[in-house]
């Protein structure tokens, strides 16, 4: 059985949301989108999400998740805690520290909650093109 330790921070957690797009997000050049600027997210006066990607606009809605999700980070003990292990046995005799003898220490890994995800922004409709200025015909 795997035991996962979760540590709750003292103050309240940050709250994140998931963005759900229907379809694929494609670029002209196939490059990874990780860490790249994709678009602007705005909210109207009635808290309706509006996503602007390039020359396209998407209108969505906010949906509550049935079960909240947690964003966790893994916390391992530092190496200085491992070096504080004593190498002497009872009675002051030194232990055999030859390569044949192994001192195994079990690291206690904990997980800390960084944020909670309770909502998602759903964009179901097709993107509409943004036309800034339409010249009048004469």
PDB file of C-alpha atoms in Angstrom:
ATOM      1  CA  UNK A   1       0.000   0.000   0.000  1.00  0.00           C
ATOM      2  CA  UNK A   2       1.290   3.427  -0.924  1.00  0.00           C
ATOM      3  CA  UNK A   3       0.841   6.109   1.672  1.00  0.00           C
ATOM      4  CA  UNK A   4       0.721   9.710   0.490  1.00  0.00           C
ATOM      5  CA  UNK A   5       1.144  12.380   3.136  1.00  0.00           C
ATOM      6  CA  UNK A   6      -0.667  15.647   2.416  1.00  0.00           C
ATOM      7  CA  UNK A   7       0.174  18.755   4.387  1.00  0.00           C
ATOM      8  CA  UNK A   8      -2.388  21.573   4.520  1.00  0.00           C
ATOM      9  CA  UNK A   9      -0.867  25.064   4.693  1.00  0.00           C
ATOM     10  CA  UNK A  10      -1.924  27.289   7.579  1.00  0.00           C
ATOM     11  CA  UNK A  11      -3.549  29.998   5.495  1.00  0.00           C
ATOM     12  CA  UNK A  12      -6.152  29.463   2.793  1.00  0.00           C
ATOM     13  CA  UNK A  13      -5.067  27.909  -0.513  1.00  0.00           C
ATOM     14  CA  UNK A  14      -4.987  29.628  -3.860  1.00  0.00           C
ATOM     15  CA  UNK A  15      -7.842  28.795  -6.167  1.00  0.00           C
ATOM     16  CA  UNK A  16      -7.288  27.912  -9.823  1.00  0.00           C
ATOM     17  CA  UNK A  17      -9.641  27.142 -12.713  1.00  0.00           C
ATOM     18  CA  UNK A  18      -9.337  24.838 -15.718  1.00  0.00           C
ATOM     19  CA  UNK A  19      -9.889  26.134 -19.248  1.00  0.00           C
ATOM     20  CA  UNK A  20     -11.667  23.651 -21.507  1.00  0.00           C
ATOM     21  CA  UNK A  21     -11.659  24.234 -25.263  1.00  0.00           C
ATOM     22  CA  UNK A  22     -13.672  22.160 -27.732  1.00  0.00           C
ATOM     23  CA  UNK A  23     -11.352  21.156 -30.558  1.00  0.00           C
ATOM     24  CA  UNK A  24      -7.636  21.646 -31.122  1.00  0.00           C
ATOM     25  CA  UNK A  25      -5.418  24.669 -30.648  1.00  0.00           C
ATOM     26  CA  UNK A  26      -3.166  24.824 -33.712  1.00  0.00           C
ATOM     27  CA  UNK A  27      -0.405  27.228 -34.709  1.00  0.00           C
ATOM     28  CA  UNK A  28       1.197  28.010 -38.053  1.00  0.00           C
ATOM     29  CA  UNK A  29       4.462  26.424 -36.982  1.00  0.00           C
ATOM     30  CA  UNK A  30       4.315  23.217 -34.915  1.00  0.00           C
ATOM     31  CA  UNK A  31       6.066  24.340 -31.716  1.00  0.00           C
ATOM     32  CA  UNK A  32       5.290  23.302 -28.125  1.00  0.00           C
ATOM     33  CA  UNK A  33       2.852  25.714 -26.446  1.00  0.00           C
ATOM     34  CA  UNK A  34       4.189  25.134 -22.927  1.00  0.00           C
ATOM     35  CA  UNK A  35       5.075  28.479 -21.334  1.00  0.00           C
ATOM     36  CA  UNK A  36       3.967  30.464 -24.401  1.00  0.00           C
ATOM     37  CA  UNK A  37       1.477  33.348 -24.547  1.00  0.00           C
ATOM     38  CA  UNK A  38      -1.745  32.032 -26.064  1.00  0.00           C
ATOM     39  CA  UNK A  39      -4.328  34.754 -25.564  1.00  0.00           C
ATOM     40  CA  UNK A  40      -6.184  37.117 -23.248  1.00  0.00           C
ATOM     41  CA  UNK A  41      -8.885  36.043 -20.819  1.00  0.00           C
ATOM     42  CA  UNK A  42     -11.427  38.659 -19.758  1.00  0.00           C
ATOM     43  CA  UNK A  43     -14.697  38.600 -17.831  1.00  0.00           C
ATOM     44  CA  UNK A  44     -17.764  40.702 -18.673  1.00  0.00           C
ATOM     45  CA  UNK A  45     -19.838  42.553 -16.067  1.00  0.00           C
ATOM     46  CA  UNK A  46     -21.994  39.426 -15.725  1.00  0.00           C
ATOM     47  CA  UNK A  47     -18.912  37.208 -15.098  1.00  0.00           C
ATOM     48  CA  UNK A  48     -19.035  35.596 -18.544  1.00  0.00           C
ATOM     49  CA  UNK A  49     -15.532  34.530 -19.652  1.00  0.00           C
ATOM     50  CA  UNK A  50     -14.271  35.891 -22.989  1.00  0.00           C
ATOM     51  CA  UNK A  51     -11.105  34.418 -24.517  1.00  0.00           C
ATOM     52  CA  UNK A  52      -9.265  36.295 -27.277  1.00  0.00           C
ATOM     53  CA  UNK A  53      -6.735  34.241 -29.240  1.00  0.00           C
ATOM     54  CA  UNK A  54      -5.099  36.112 -32.106  1.00  0.00           C
ATOM     55  CA  UNK A  55      -7.895  37.498 -34.290  1.00  0.00           C
ATOM     56  CA  UNK A  56     -10.566  35.212 -32.807  1.00  0.00           C
ATOM     57  CA  UNK A  57     -12.939  35.604 -29.878  1.00  0.00           C
ATOM     58  CA  UNK A  58     -14.634  32.861 -27.842  1.00  0.00           C
ATOM     59  CA  UNK A  59     -17.467  33.259 -25.345  1.00  0.00           C
ATOM     60  CA  UNK A  60     -17.797  30.686 -22.588  1.00  0.00           C
ATOM     61  CA  UNK A  61     -19.358  29.928 -19.244  1.00  0.00           C
ATOM     62  CA  UNK A  62     -18.176  29.071 -15.726  1.00  0.00           C
ATOM     63  CA  UNK A  63     -19.032  25.553 -14.492  1.00  0.00           C
ATOM     64  CA  UNK A  64     -18.481  24.137 -11.002  1.00  0.00           C
ATOM     65  CA  UNK A  65     -16.633  20.801 -10.875  1.00  0.00           C
ATOM     66  CA  UNK A  66     -18.440  17.895  -9.215  1.00  0.00           C
ATOM     67  CA  UNK A  67     -15.313  16.980  -7.265  1.00  0.00           C
ATOM     68  CA  UNK A  68     -12.609  19.589  -6.588  1.00  0.00           C
ATOM     69  CA  UNK A  69      -9.062  18.866  -7.728  1.00  0.00           C
ATOM     70  CA  UNK A  70      -5.868  19.632  -5.851  1.00  0.00           C
ATOM     71  CA  UNK A  71      -2.559  20.948  -7.164  1.00  0.00           C
ATOM     72  CA  UNK A  72       0.189  19.212  -5.178  1.00  0.00           C
ATOM     73  CA  UNK A  73       3.933  19.703  -4.900  1.00  0.00           C
ATOM     74  CA  UNK A  74       6.316  17.001  -3.729  1.00  0.00           C
ATOM     75  CA  UNK A  75       8.470  17.848  -0.685  1.00  0.00           C
ATOM     76  CA  UNK A  76      11.468  15.628   0.122  1.00  0.00           C
ATOM     77  CA  UNK A  77      13.680  15.906   3.204  1.00  0.00           C
ATOM     78  CA  UNK A  78      16.988  17.676   2.745  1.00  0.00           C
ATOM     79  CA  UNK A  79      20.316  15.852   2.563  1.00  0.00           C
ATOM     80  CA  UNK A  80      21.490  17.555   5.775  1.00  0.00           C
ATOM     81  CA  UNK A  81      18.885  15.557   7.721  1.00  0.00           C
ATOM     82  CA  UNK A  82      20.347  12.334   6.320  1.00  0.00           C
ATOM     83  CA  UNK A  83      23.911  13.270   7.308  1.00  0.00           C
ATOM     84  CA  UNK A  84      22.917  13.622  10.966  1.00  0.00           C
ATOM     85  CA  UNK A  85      22.641   9.834  11.354  1.00  0.00           C
ATOM     86  CA  UNK A  86      25.060   8.607  13.987  1.00  0.00           C
ATOM     87  CA  UNK A  87      27.674   6.039  12.984  1.00  0.00           C
ATOM     88  CA  UNK A  88      28.323   4.741  16.495  1.00  0.00           C
ATOM     89  CA  UNK A  89      26.607   1.769  18.103  1.00  0.00           C
ATOM     90  CA  UNK A  90      25.672   1.354  21.754  1.00  0.00           C
ATOM     91  CA  UNK A  91      28.601   1.452  24.119  1.00  0.00           C
ATOM     92  CA  UNK A  92      30.592   3.868  21.968  1.00  0.00           C
ATOM     93  CA  UNK A  93      31.943   1.230  19.574  1.00  0.00           C
ATOM     94  CA  UNK A  94      32.212   2.425  16.000  1.00  0.00           C
ATOM     95  CA  UNK A  95      30.062   0.694  13.392  1.00  0.00           C
ATOM     96  CA  UNK A  96      31.591  -0.961  10.366  1.00  0.00           C
ATOM     97  CA  UNK A  97      31.265   1.546   7.526  1.00  0.00           C
ATOM     98  CA  UNK A  98      32.858  -0.639   4.870  1.00  0.00           C
ATOM     99  CA  UNK A  99      31.238  -0.855   1.417  1.00  0.00           C
ATOM    100  CA  UNK A 100      29.748  -4.244   2.368  1.00  0.00           C
ATOM    101  CA  UNK A 101      27.645  -2.634   5.118  1.00  0.00           C
ATOM    102  CA  UNK A 102      24.685  -0.560   4.018  1.00  0.00           C
ATOM    103  CA  UNK A 103      22.915   1.971   6.175  1.00  0.00           C
ATOM    104  CA  UNK A 104      19.493   2.328   4.642  1.00  0.00           C
ATOM    105  CA  UNK A 105      17.407   5.331   5.487  1.00  0.00           C
ATOM    106  CA  UNK A 106      13.867   5.679   4.341  1.00  0.00           C
ATOM    107  CA  UNK A 107      13.025   9.110   3.023  1.00  0.00           C
ATOM    108  CA  UNK A 108       9.617  10.347   4.074  1.00  0.00           C
ATOM    109  CA  UNK A 109       8.204  12.174   1.080  1.00  0.00           C
ATOM    110  CA  UNK A 110       5.301  14.509   1.763  1.00  0.00           C
ATOM    111  CA  UNK A 111       3.027  16.419  -0.566  1.00  0.00           C
ATOM    112  CA  UNK A 112       1.885  19.969   0.027  1.00  0.00           C
ATOM    113  CA  UNK A 113      -1.307  21.432  -1.447  1.00  0.00           C
ATOM    114  CA  UNK A 114      -0.507  24.507  -3.532  1.00  0.00           C
ATOM    115  CA  UNK A 115      -3.997  25.269  -4.886  1.00  0.00           C
ATOM    116  CA  UNK A 116      -7.534  23.940  -5.241  1.00  0.00           C
ATOM    117  CA  UNK A 117      -9.456  23.749  -8.536  1.00  0.00           C
ATOM    118  CA  UNK A 118     -13.221  24.074  -8.074  1.00  0.00           C
ATOM    119  CA  UNK A 119     -14.314  25.641 -11.389  1.00  0.00           C
ATOM    120  CA  UNK A 120     -13.701  25.278 -15.088  1.00  0.00           C
ATOM    121  CA  UNK A 121     -14.215  27.727 -17.927  1.00  0.00           C
ATOM    122  CA  UNK A 122     -15.915  25.953 -20.837  1.00  0.00           C
ATOM    123  CA  UNK A 123     -15.702  27.375 -24.368  1.00  0.00           C
ATOM    124  CA  UNK A 124     -18.055  25.253 -26.533  1.00  0.00           C
ATOM    125  CA  UNK A 125     -18.754  27.548 -29.453  1.00  0.00           C
ATOM    126  CA  UNK A 126     -16.599  27.991 -32.538  1.00  0.00           C
ATOM    127  CA  UNK A 127     -14.306  31.024 -32.488  1.00  0.00           C
ATOM    128  CA  UNK A 128     -15.636  34.133 -34.210  1.00  0.00           C
ATOM    129  CA  UNK A 129     -13.277  36.370 -36.204  1.00  0.00           C
ATOM    130  CA  UNK A 130     -12.631  39.843 -34.855  1.00  0.00           C
ATOM    131  CA  UNK A 131     -13.050  42.502 -37.546  1.00  0.00           C
ATOM    132  CA  UNK A 132     -11.669  45.812 -36.326  1.00  0.00           C
ATOM    133  CA  UNK A 133     -12.513  48.099 -39.255  1.00  0.00           C
ATOM    134  CA  UNK A 134     -14.717  47.419 -42.260  1.00  0.00           C
ATOM    135  CA  UNK A 135     -14.271  49.939 -45.085  1.00  0.00           C
ATOM    136  CA  UNK A 136     -17.502  51.347 -46.539  1.00  0.00           C
ATOM    137  CA  UNK A 137     -18.225  50.712 -50.187  1.00  0.00           C
ATOM    138  CA  UNK A 138     -18.692  53.761 -52.351  1.00  0.00           C
TER     139      UNK A 138
END
